[in-house]
Coordinates of C-alpha atoms in Angstrom, one line a residue:
X210 CA -23.2 81.1 -44.8
X211 CA -21.8 77.8 -43.5
X212 CA -20.2 78.6 -40.1
X213 CA -17.8 75.6 -40.4
X214 CA -16.4 76.9 -43.6
X215 CA -13.3 78.1 -41.9
X216 CA -9.9 78.5 -43.2
X217 CA -8.5 75.9 -40.7
X218 CA -9.0 72.2 -40.4
X219 CA -8.5 70.5 -37.0
X220 CA -6.4 67.5 -36.5
X221 CA -9.2 65.2 -37.6
X222 CA -9.4 67.0 -40.9
X223 CA -12.7 68.7 -40.0
X224 CA -13.1 72.3 -41.2
X225 CA -14.0 74.5 -38.2
X226 CA -13.4 71.5 -35.8
X227 CA -11.8 72.0 -32.3
X228 CA -9.8 68.7 -32.0
X229 CA -6.2 69.3 -31.3
X230 CA -2.9 67.6 -30.7
X231 CA -2.3 67.2 -26.9
X232 CA 1.0 67.0 -25.0
X233 CA 1.0 63.2 -25.5
X234 CA 1.0 63.6 -29.3
X235 CA -2.6 62.4 -29.6
X236 CA -5.5 64.1 -31.4
X237 CA -8.2 64.8 -28.8
X238 CA -11.5 66.4 -29.6
X239 CA -14.3 68.3 -28.0
X240 CA -14.4 71.2 -25.7
X241 CA -14.0 69.2 -22.6
X242 CA -10.7 70.7 -21.8
X243 CA -9.1 67.3 -21.0
X244 CA -5.5 67.0 -21.7
X245 CA -4.4 63.6 -20.3
X246 CA -1.3 61.9 -21.4
X247 CA -1.8 58.6 -19.4
X248 CA -4.8 56.2 -19.0
X249 CA -5.4 54.7 -15.6
X250 CA -5.7 50.9 -15.0
X251 CA -9.4 51.2 -16.0
X252 CA -8.2 52.8 -19.4
X253 CA -9.7 56.1 -18.4
X254 CA -7.7 59.2 -19.5
X255 CA -6.8 61.3 -16.5
X256 CA -8.2 58.6 -14.2
X257 CA -6.7 58.0 -10.7
X258 CA -7.3 54.3 -10.3
X259 CA -4.1 52.3 -9.6
X260 CA -3.2 48.6 -9.2
X261 CA -2.8 48.0 -5.5
X262 CA -0.4 45.6 -3.8
X263 CA -2.9 42.8 -4.2
X264 CA -2.9 43.2 -8.0
X265 CA -6.3 44.7 -8.1
X266 CA -7.4 47.9 -10.0
X267 CA -9.2 50.5 -8.0
X268 CA -7.3 50.4 -4.8
X269 CA -5.6 53.4 -3.2
X270 CA -2.1 52.0 -3.8
X271 CA 0.5 51.1 -1.2
X272 CA -0.9 50.7 2.3
X273 CA -4.4 49.5 1.3
X274 CA -4.6 45.9 2.4
X275 CA -8.3 45.3 1.7
X276 CA -8.0 42.9 -1.1
X277 CA -9.6 39.4 -0.8
X278 CA -6.2 37.7 -0.2
X279 CA -5.8 39.4 3.2
X280 CA -7.9 37.9 6.1
X281 CA -10.6 40.1 7.6
X282 CA -9.2 42.2 10.4
X283 CA -5.6 42.2 9.0
X284 CA -5.9 45.5 6.9
X285 CA -4.1 48.6 8.1
X286 CA -3.0 52.0 6.8
X287 CA 0.6 53.2 6.4
X288 CA 1.9 55.6 9.0
X289 CA 4.9 57.9 9.2
X290 CA 5.5 56.5 12.7
X291 CA 6.4 52.8 12.6
X292 CA 8.4 50.1 14.5
X293 CA 9.6 46.8 13.2
X294 CA 9.0 43.5 15.0
X295 CA 11.2 40.5 13.8
X296 CA 9.6 37.1 14.5
X297 CA 12.0 34.2 15.0
X298 CA 9.4 31.4 15.0
X299 CA 5.6 31.1 14.9
X300 CA 3.4 28.1 15.7
X301 CA -0.2 27.2 15.3
X302 CA -2.5 25.9 18.1
X303 CA -1.1 22.3 17.6
X304 CA 2.5 23.4 17.9
X305 CA 3.2 23.2 14.2
X306 CA 5.3 25.9 12.5
X307 CA 3.2 28.2 10.4
X308 CA 2.9 27.5 6.7
X309 CA 5.0 29.9 4.6
X310 CA 3.0 32.1 2.1
X311 CA -0.3 30.8 3.5
X312 CA -0.6 31.8 7.1
X313 CA -0.7 35.4 8.3
X314 CA 0.7 37.1 11.4
X315 CA -0.9 40.4 12.4
X316 CA -0.5 43.0 15.2
X317 CA -3.5 44.7 16.7
X318 CA -4.2 47.3 19.4
X319 CA -6.9 46.2 21.7
X320 CA -9.0 48.6 23.8
X321 CA -12.2 48.1 25.8
X322 CA -14.3 49.0 22.7
X323 CA -12.2 48.3 19.6
X324 CA -9.6 46.0 18.0
X325 CA -7.5 47.9 15.4
X326 CA -5.0 46.2 13.1
X327 CA -1.8 48.2 13.1
X328 CA 0.4 45.8 11.0
X329 CA 0.3 42.4 9.2
X330 CA 2.2 40.2 6.8
X331 CA 2.2 36.8 5.3
X332 CA 4.4 34.3 7.2
X333 CA 7.6 34.1 5.3
X334 CA 9.5 31.7 7.5
X335 CA 12.0 32.4 10.3
X336 CA 12.9 36.0 10.8
X337 CA 9.6 37.4 9.3
X338 CA 9.4 41.1 9.7
X339 CA 6.2 42.9 10.7
X340 CA 5.9 46.7 10.3
X341 CA 3.8 48.1 13.2
X342 CA 2.1 51.5 12.7
X343 CA 1.8 54.3 15.2
X344 CA -0.7 57.2 15.5
X345 CA 1.0 60.0 13.5
X346 CA -1.8 62.5 14.0
X347 CA -3.6 62.0 10.7
X348 CA -7.1 60.7 10.5
X349 CA -6.3 57.4 8.8
X350 CA -4.0 56.3 11.7
X351 CA -6.3 57.5 14.5
X352 CA -6.3 54.9 17.3
X353 CA -3.0 53.3 16.2
X354 CA -0.1 52.5 18.6
X355 CA 1.2 55.2 21.0
X356 CA 4.7 55.1 22.5
X357 CA 4.9 52.7 25.4
X358 CA 1.8 50.6 24.5
X359 CA 2.3 46.9 24.0
X360 CA 0.6 45.4 20.9
X361 CA -1.3 42.1 20.7
X362 CA -0.2 39.6 18.1
X363 CA -2.7 37.4 16.2
X364 CA -2.3 34.5 13.8
X365 CA -4.5 33.6 10.9
X366 CA -4.0 29.8 10.5
X367 CA -5.1 29.6 6.9
X368 CA -3.3 26.3 6.1
X369 CA -5.2 24.0 8.5
X370 CA -8.1 25.4 10.5
X371 CA -8.8 28.7 8.8
X372 CA -9.1 30.3 12.2
X373 CA -7.6 33.2 14.0
X374 CA -6.2 33.1 17.5
X375 CA -4.1 35.2 19.8
X376 CA -0.5 34.4 20.5
X377 CA 2.1 35.8 22.8
X378 CA 5.3 37.2 21.5
X379 CA 8.4 37.0 23.6
X380 CA 11.2 39.5 23.4
X381 CA 14.5 38.0 24.8
X382 CA 16.1 41.4 24.8
X383 CA 13.5 43.3 26.9
X384 CA 10.3 45.2 26.3
X385 CA 7.7 44.6 23.6
X386 CA 6.3 48.1 23.9
X387 CA 5.9 50.2 20.8
X388 CA 8.5 52.8 20.1
X389 CA 8.8 54.6 16.7
X390 CA 11.7 53.4 14.5
X391 CA 12.5 50.7 17.1
X392 CA 13.4 47.1 16.3
X393 CA 12.0 44.2 18.5
X394 CA 13.3 40.7 18.2
X395 CA 10.7 38.1 19.1
X396 CA 12.2 34.7 19.6
X397 CA 9.0 32.6 19.7
X398 CA 5.4 33.0 18.9
X399 CA 3.4 30.0 20.2
X400 CA -0.2 30.0 21.4
X401 CA -0.5 31.6 24.9
X402 CA -2.9 30.2 27.5
X403 CA -3.4 29.7 31.2
X404 CA -2.7 26.6 33.2
X405 CA -4.5 25.9 36.5
X406 CA -4.4 22.8 38.6
X407 CA -6.1 22.3 42.0
X408 CA -3.7 20.4 44.3
X409 CA -5.0 18.3 47.2
X410 CA -3.0 17.7 50.4
X411 CA -0.1 15.3 50.0
X412 CA 1.1 13.9 46.7
X413 CA -0.3 15.0 43.3
X414 CA 0.8 13.3 40.0
X415 CA 0.8 16.0 37.3
X416 CA 2.3 16.9 34.0
X417 CA 2.4 20.1 31.9
X418 CA 1.0 20.5 28.4
X419 CA 1.5 24.3 28.9
X420 CA 4.7 25.9 30.2
X421 CA 6.1 29.4 30.3
X422 CA 9.2 30.2 28.2
X423 CA 11.0 30.5 31.5
X424 CA 10.4 27.0 32.7
X425 CA 12.7 27.0 35.6
X426 CA 11.3 25.3 38.8
X427 CA 11.4 28.7 40.5
X428 CA 9.1 30.3 37.9
X429 CA 6.7 27.4 37.3
X430 CA 5.9 26.9 41.0
X431 CA 6.0 30.6 42.0
X432 CA 2.2 30.6 42.7
X433 CA 2.4 27.9 45.4
X434 CA 5.5 28.7 47.3
X435 CA 3.4 28.9 50.5
X436 CA 2.3 25.3 50.3
X437 CA 4.7 23.3 48.1
X438 CA 7.3 21.1 49.8
X439 CA 8.9 18.9 47.1
X440 CA 8.7 18.1 43.4
X441 CA 9.8 14.6 42.3
X442 CA 10.2 13.1 38.8
X443 CA 11.8 9.9 37.6
X444 CA 15.3 9.8 38.9
X445 CA 15.5 13.4 40.4
X446 CA 13.8 15.7 42.9
X447 CA 13.9 19.2 44.4
X448 CA 12.5 20.6 47.7
X449 CA 11.7 24.2 48.6
X450 CA 13.2 25.8 51.7
X451 CA 10.8 28.6 52.7
X452 CA 13.3 30.1 55.2
X453 CA 15.9 30.5 52.5
X454 CA 13.4 31.1 49.7
X455 CA 15.3 28.7 47.5
X456 CA 15.0 25.3 45.8
X457 CA 17.5 22.5 46.5
X458 CA 17.9 19.4 44.4
X459 CA 18.6 18.2 40.9
X460 CA 15.5 19.5 39.2
X461 CA 16.3 22.8 37.6
X462 CA 13.8 23.1 34.8
X463 CA 10.3 21.5 34.2
X464 CA 10.1 19.5 31.0
X465 CA 6.8 19.0 29.0
X466 CA 7.5 15.3 28.4
X467 CA 7.9 14.3 32.1
X468 CA 5.4 13.6 34.9
X469 CA 5.9 15.0 38.3
X470 CA 4.9 14.3 41.9
X471 CA 4.1 17.6 43.6
X472 CA 3.9 17.4 47.4
X473 CA 2.0 20.1 49.2
X474 CA 1.2 20.6 52.9
X475 CA -2.2 22.2 52.4
X476 CA -4.7 22.3 49.4
X477 CA -3.7 25.0 46.9
X478 CA -3.9 25.9 43.2
X479 CA -1.0 25.9 40.9
X480 CA -1.4 28.5 38.1
X481 CA 0.6 30.3 35.5
X482 CA 0.5 31.4 31.9
X483 CA 2.4 29.6 29.2
X484 CA 2.5 28.0 25.8
X485 CA 1.0 24.9 24.3
X486 CA 3.8 22.6 23.4
X487 CA 3.7 20.2 20.4
X488 CA 1.3 17.3 21.1
X489 CA 3.2 15.2 18.5
X490 CA 6.1 15.2 21.0
X491 CA 8.1 11.9 20.7
X492 CA 8.7 9.9 23.9
X493 CA 11.6 7.6 24.2
X494 CA 10.9 4.9 26.8
X495 CA 13.3 2.5 28.5
X496 CA 12.2 -1.0 29.6
X497 CA 10.2 -0.9 32.9
X498 CA 8.5 2.1 34.5
X499 CA 8.7 5.6 32.8
X500 CA 7.2 8.7 34.4
X501 CA 5.8 10.7 31.4
X502 CA 3.3 13.4 30.6
X503 CA 0.2 13.7 28.3
X504 CA 1.0 16.7 26.0
X505 CA -2.5 17.9 25.1
X506 CA -5.5 19.5 26.8
X507 CA -8.5 17.1 27.0
X508 CA -8.9 13.4 27.6
X509 CA -8.2 10.4 25.4
X510 CA -9.0 6.7 25.7
X511 CA -5.9 4.6 26.6
X512 CA -6.2 2.1 23.8
X513 CA -7.1 4.7 21.2
X514 CA -4.2 7.0 22.0
X515 CA -1.4 4.4 22.1
X516 CA -0.3 3.6 18.5
X517 CA -1.3 0.1 17.5
X518 CA 2.2 -0.9 16.4
X519 CA 3.6 -0.6 20.0
X520 CA 0.5 -1.1 22.2
X521 CA 1.4 -4.7 22.8
X522 CA 4.6 -3.6 24.5
X523 CA 2.7 -1.6 27.1
X524 CA 2.2 -3.8 30.1
X525 CA 0.5 -1.4 32.5
X526 CA -0.2 2.3 33.1
X527 CA -0.2 3.7 36.7
X528 CA -2.1 6.9 37.4
X529 CA -2.5 8.8 40.7
X530 CA -4.4 6.3 42.8
X531 CA -5.4 4.0 39.9
X532 CA -4.0 1.7 37.3
X533 CA -4.7 -0.2 34.1
X534 CA -3.3 -3.5 32.9
X535 CA -3.0 -4.6 29.2
X536 CA -4.6 -8.0 28.9
X537 CA -5.6 -10.3 26.1
X538 CA -9.1 -8.9 26.4
X539 CA -7.9 -5.3 26.3
X540 CA -7.2 -2.7 29.1
X541 CA -8.7 -3.4 32.5
X542 CA -8.6 -1.3 35.7
X543 CA -9.9 2.1 36.9
X544 CA -7.4 4.2 34.9
X545 CA -9.3 4.4 31.6
X546 CA -7.9 7.5 29.9
X547 CA -5.1 9.9 29.5
X548 CA -5.9 13.5 30.6
X549 CA -4.1 16.8 30.1
X550 CA -2.4 17.9 33.3
X551 CA -2.0 14.3 34.7
X552 CA 1.2 12.3 34.9
X553 CA 1.6 8.6 34.2
X554 CA 3.9 5.7 35.1
X555 CA 4.1 3.8 31.8
X556 CA 5.5 0.2 32.2
X557 CA 6.8 -1.3 28.9
X558 CA 8.4 -4.6 28.2
X559 CA 11.2 -3.3 26.0
X560 CA 12.7 0.1 24.9
X561 CA 10.5 1.9 22.4
X562 CA 9.7 5.4 21.0
X563 CA 6.2 6.6 20.3
X564 CA 4.0 9.7 20.0
X565 CA 0.4 9.8 21.2
X566 CA -2.2 9.2 18.4
X567 CA -4.3 12.3 18.8
X568 CA -5.7 13.1 15.4
X569 CA -9.4 13.0 16.2
X570 CA -9.4 11.0 19.5
X571 CA -9.4 13.8 22.0
X572 CA -12.9 14.6 23.1
X573 CA -14.5 11.3 22.2
X574 CA -16.8 9.7 24.8
X575 CA -14.8 7.6 27.3
X576 CA -16.1 4.9 29.6
X577 CA -14.8 6.6 32.8
X578 CA -14.6 4.4 35.9
X579 CA -16.5 6.0 38.8
X580 CA -16.9 5.0 42.4
X581 CA -18.2 6.2 45.7
X582 CA -16.6 6.0 49.1
X583 CA -18.2 4.6 52.2
X584 CA -20.5 7.2 54.0
X585 CA -19.8 5.5 57.3
X586 CA -16.6 4.9 59.2
X587 CA -13.2 6.3 58.6
X588 CA -11.8 4.9 55.4
X589 CA -9.6 7.7 54.2
X590 CA -6.3 6.9 52.5
X591 CA -3.6 9.5 51.8
X592 CA -2.0 9.5 48.3
X593 CA 1.6 8.6 48.3
X594 CA 4.4 8.9 45.7
X595 CA 5.1 5.2 46.4
X596 CA 2.2 3.0 45.3
X597 CA 1.4 -0.4 44.0
X598 CA -1.7 -2.0 42.5
X599 CA -3.1 -5.5 43.0
X600 CA -5.6 -6.6 40.3
X601 CA -8.3 -8.8 41.8
X602 CA -10.3 -11.0 39.5
X603 CA -12.5 -13.2 41.8
X604 CA -13.8 -13.0 45.4
X605 CA -15.4 -15.9 47.3
X606 CA -17.3 -15.4 50.5
X607 CA -18.3 -18.0 53.2
X608 CA -21.9 -16.8 53.1
X609 CA -23.4 -15.2 50.0
X610 CA -21.5 -13.3 47.2
X611 CA -19.6 -10.1 46.8
X612 CA -21.9 -7.5 45.4
X613 CA -21.4 -4.5 43.0
X614 CA -20.9 -1.6 45.3
X615 CA -18.9 -3.5 48.0
X616 CA -15.4 -2.2 48.7
X617 CA -12.0 -3.9 48.6
X618 CA -9.6 -2.6 51.1
X619 CA -5.8 -3.1 51.5
X620 CA -4.0 -3.1 54.9
X621 CA -0.5 -3.0 56.3
X622 CA -1.4 -4.6 59.7
X623 CA -4.1 -2.4 61.0
X624 CA -3.3 0.6 58.7
X625 CA -5.6 1.1 55.8
X626 CA -3.5 1.6 52.6
X627 CA -6.0 1.6 49.8
X628 CA -9.7 1.3 48.8
X629 CA -11.5 0.4 45.6
X630 CA -15.2 -0.2 44.9
X631 CA -16.1 -3.6 43.3
X632 CA -17.8 -3.3 39.9
X633 CA -18.2 -6.9 39.0
X634 CA -15.0 -7.2 36.9
X635 CA -11.3 -7.3 37.5
X636 CA -10.3 -4.2 39.4
X637 CA -7.1 -2.6 40.7
X638 CA -6.8 -2.2 44.4
X639 CA -4.3 0.6 45.4
X640 CA -1.7 -0.2 48.1
X641 CA 0.2 2.8 49.2
X642 CA 3.8 2.8 50.3
X643 CA 5.6 5.0 52.9
X644 CA 7.4 8.1 51.6
X645 CA 9.4 10.6 53.5
X646 CA 6.4 12.6 54.7
X647 CA 4.4 11.9 57.9
X648 CA 1.0 11.5 56.2
X649 CA 2.2 8.2 54.8
X650 CA 3.6 6.8 58.0
X651 CA 2.6 3.2 58.6
X652 CA 2.2 2.5 54.9
X653 CA 4.3 -0.2 53.1
X654 CA 8.0 -0.6 52.8
X655 CA 9.7 -2.8 50.2
X656 CA 8.9 -6.5 50.8
X657 CA 5.9 -6.0 53.0
X658 CA 2.9 -8.3 52.6
X659 CA -0.5 -6.7 52.2
X660 CA -3.7 -8.1 53.6
X661 CA -7.2 -7.5 52.0
X662 CA -10.7 -7.2 53.4
X663 CA -14.1 -6.7 51.8
X664 CA -16.5 -4.1 53.2
X665 CA -20.1 -5.0 52.6
X666 CA -22.1 -2.0 51.5
X667 CA -25.4 -3.5 52.7
X668 CA -24.4 -4.5 56.2
X669 CA -21.2 -2.7 57.0
X670 CA -19.5 -6.0 57.8
X671 CA -15.7 -6.1 57.3
X672 CA -14.6 -9.6 56.2
X673 CA -11.0 -10.8 56.0
X674 CA -9.7 -12.2 52.7
X675 CA -6.8 -14.4 51.8
X676 CA -5.1 -15.6 48.6
X677 CA -1.8 -15.9 46.8
X678 CA -0.5 -12.4 47.4
X679 CA 2.8 -10.9 46.2
X680 CA 5.1 -8.9 48.4
X681 CA 4.8 -5.1 48.0
X682 CA 7.2 -3.1 45.7
X683 CA 6.9 0.5 44.5
X684 CA 5.1 0.8 41.2
X685 CA 4.4 -2.9 41.3
X686 CA 1.4 -4.2 39.3
X687 CA 0.3 -7.7 40.5
X688 CA -2.6 -10.1 39.7
X689 CA -4.5 -11.9 42.4
X690 CA -6.6 -14.5 40.6
X691 CA -8.9 -15.0 43.6
X692 CA -9.4 -13.9 47.2
X693 CA -11.5 -16.0 49.6
X694 CA -13.0 -15.0 52.9
X695 CA -11.1 -16.2 56.0
X696 CA -13.2 -17.7 58.8
X697 CA -13.0 -15.2 61.6
X698 CA -10.9 -15.9 64.7
X699 CA -12.9 -17.3 67.7
X700 CA -13.7 -15.1 70.6
X701 CA -12.1 -17.6 73.1
X702 CA -9.6 -20.5 73.3
X703 CA -11.2 -23.9 73.1
X704 CA -11.1 -27.4 71.7
X705 CA -13.8 -27.5 69.1
X706 CA -14.3 -31.2 68.4
X707 CA -12.7 -34.5 68.0
X708 CA -13.9 -36.4 65.0
X709 CA -14.3 -39.3 64.7
X710 CA -14.8 -40.2 68.3
X711 CA -14.7 -43.1 69.0
X712 CA -12.0 -43.7 66.3
X713 CA -9.7 -46.4 64.8
X714 CA -6.9 -45.5 64.7
X715 CA -6.9 -41.9 63.3
X716 CA -8.8 -38.8 64.5
X717 CA -8.7 -35.1 64.0
X718 CA -8.6 -32.6 66.9
X719 CA -9.9 -29.1 66.0
X720 CA -9.4 -26.0 68.2
X721 CA -9.7 -22.3 68.1
X722 CA -7.3 -19.5 69.2
X723 CA -8.6 -16.1 70.0
X724 CA -5.1 -14.5 69.6
X725 CA -1.7 -15.4 68.4
X726 CA -0.3 -17.6 71.1
X727 CA 2.1 -20.4 72.2
X728 CA 0.2 -23.7 72.3
X729 CA 0.8 -27.2 73.6
X730 CA -1.4 -30.2 72.7
X731 CA -0.7 -33.5 74.4
X732 CA -2.5 -36.9 74.6
X733 CA -2.7 -38.6 78.0
X734 CA -3.7 -42.2 78.9
X735 CA -6.0 -43.2 81.7
X736 CA -3.1 -43.3 84.1
X737 CA -2.2 -39.7 83.4
X738 CA 1.0 -40.3 81.4
X739 CA 1.8 -38.4 78.2
X740 CA 1.6 -40.8 75.3
X741 CA 1.9 -38.3 72.4
X742 CA 2.7 -34.6 71.8
X743 CA 0.8 -33.2 68.9
X744 CA 1.8 -29.6 69.0
X745 CA 4.3 -27.4 70.9
X746 CA 4.7 -24.2 69.0
X747 CA 3.6 -20.6 68.3
X748 CA 0.3 -20.3 66.2
X749 CA -1.7 -17.4 64.8
X750 CA -5.2 -16.6 65.9
X751 CA -7.9 -18.6 64.1
X752 CA -9.1 -22.2 63.6
X753 CA -6.6 -25.0 63.4
X754 CA -6.5 -28.8 63.6
X755 CA -4.0 -31.6 64.3
X756 CA -4.3 -35.3 63.4
X757 CA -3.5 -38.2 65.9
X758 CA -2.6 -41.5 64.5
X759 CA -3.0 -44.0 67.4
X760 CA -2.0 -47.1 65.5
X761 CA 0.8 -47.9 68.0
X762 CA -1.5 -47.6 71.0
X763 CA -3.9 -50.0 72.5
X764 CA -7.7 -49.5 72.7
X765 CA -8.9 -47.5 75.7
X766 CA -9.8 -44.1 77.0
X767 CA -7.5 -41.2 76.3
X768 CA -7.5 -37.4 77.1
X769 CA -6.3 -34.5 74.9
X770 CA -5.1 -31.5 76.8
X771 CA -4.5 -28.0 75.2
X772 CA -2.5 -25.4 77.0
X773 CA -2.0 -21.8 75.7
X774 CA 0.3 -19.0 76.8
X775 CA 0.7 -15.4 75.6
X776 CA 4.3 -15.2 76.6
X777 CA 7.0 -15.3 74.0
X778 CA 9.2 -17.5 76.1
X779 CA 7.4 -20.7 75.1
X780 CA 4.7 -22.7 76.8
X781 CA 6.7 -22.7 80.0
X782 CA 5.5 -19.2 80.6
X783 CA 2.3 -18.2 82.3
X784 CA -0.6 -20.6 81.4
X785 CA -3.6 -18.6 80.2
X786 CA -6.0 -21.3 79.1
X787 CA -6.5 -25.1 79.6
X788 CA -8.9 -27.3 77.6
X789 CA -9.4 -31.1 78.0
X790 CA -11.5 -33.5 76.1
X791 CA -12.0 -37.3 76.4
X792 CA -11.7 -39.7 73.4
X793 CA -12.0 -43.4 72.8
X794 CA -9.8 -45.6 70.7
X795 CA -11.5 -48.9 69.6
X796 CA -9.5 -51.4 67.6

């Protein structure tokens, strides 16, 4: 009565059992009906789990880029429609080449509402290939690239900042638009950003930490052709002819390591899109003045950004309208920092090579020199491409002291050529030179001698100063140890005093001249005869004195007579003023 007492044993040796030999040659039991020959990666017979391209079990096989090794946002599905983008070079935000087998390059389609990855790969070095997927009509590629659409390229900088940023591919052969089965060769892949610089009327000293791949002068300055006149750098220049619509001169391309004077005839804004160049750019300086750039966005303290091993060779740095001098006590002057977008004349004592030290110095707090301009009077100075700076350390006034907030002014005759506010320490006073444009007419030419004045903030008084002043030269940096107030010229011509009087036998005769003039000073005896000529010459306005030594004359009454004439033909011209005083010689 045992129902298992059959006449047949199964493959396990069980009478009445239902285990059997499957197609794989294995004994399988039960009535499940399974007949697998292969276990999946989870050791499940008949299972579908596979090892994906990341080496993980449970993925969907090729095309599933969701494993932990791939950055978020870089996963995509395989499509039957694809194009191939070949990347020649790729750079991170600092201009460094991407790290092979660490950093990632991806391609995304960006719409108003979504960003969809359509291709990605690890950076494998120069000529890395990216397969870009199109919408082939199946659900898993919905929203992928359509013919004619241009993708956006992103970089995951895993090696340094672990950040993702957008870059701009450049196809030297033509369009970057997606087309199935097409090949696109991208020569560069640096970070892409906008450059914008407001330019004031006249001369602007700038440099470019961002430039387009097409860095010709025509392309860089395309946005300001209605206002730009000339572009000048060290040793070369180019000017724009609006009638011909062409540039003429020796500047053909704009270089990231150079500084440039940009001359515009009306305020305007220079703007373009370009690429951040390598901030570790090496500069090769010759002895003397070098017009260079600052190759990074942001600001950096002068002393911190110049490498210590060469800083002692830097004598001065000249900015637009300001300067700094390297002294035993550090840098002094109103130019306190380097700034992205500005150009700099760097003066060094011998040839050298250097790169800015930017590791963690950009963005630090910088002691920025600030000043205000007078709210009264006309004290406007036009910036010139030709400029010099006179560093003033000490100022002495006849009455009182110079105060913080007073202004130092430089003049070429009656023409104001520079202004700087006194802050209580050595300061650089700008002295502008004449260039080829009309707005610098009357400024200095080579060899001219500047004069200086102090403008009192409290009273508005303008006081003349004098000192040991060097002749002007372009890009000159000079030190004036001290300036002292000059007694103002008298309002009229007169003999001031004779002291001592009576005298024996020497006395001093003082007089004042209201203007530059020809002057004659003679001594007469009581009979009216000339006994001594003390002066017969041209003198400048101001207070003067002459000494009479009467040792060879006898005691008695004498008269000193001063004649002045404004003619340039000597005192024989028209007499303008006569002054006479009596004096007594007692032996």
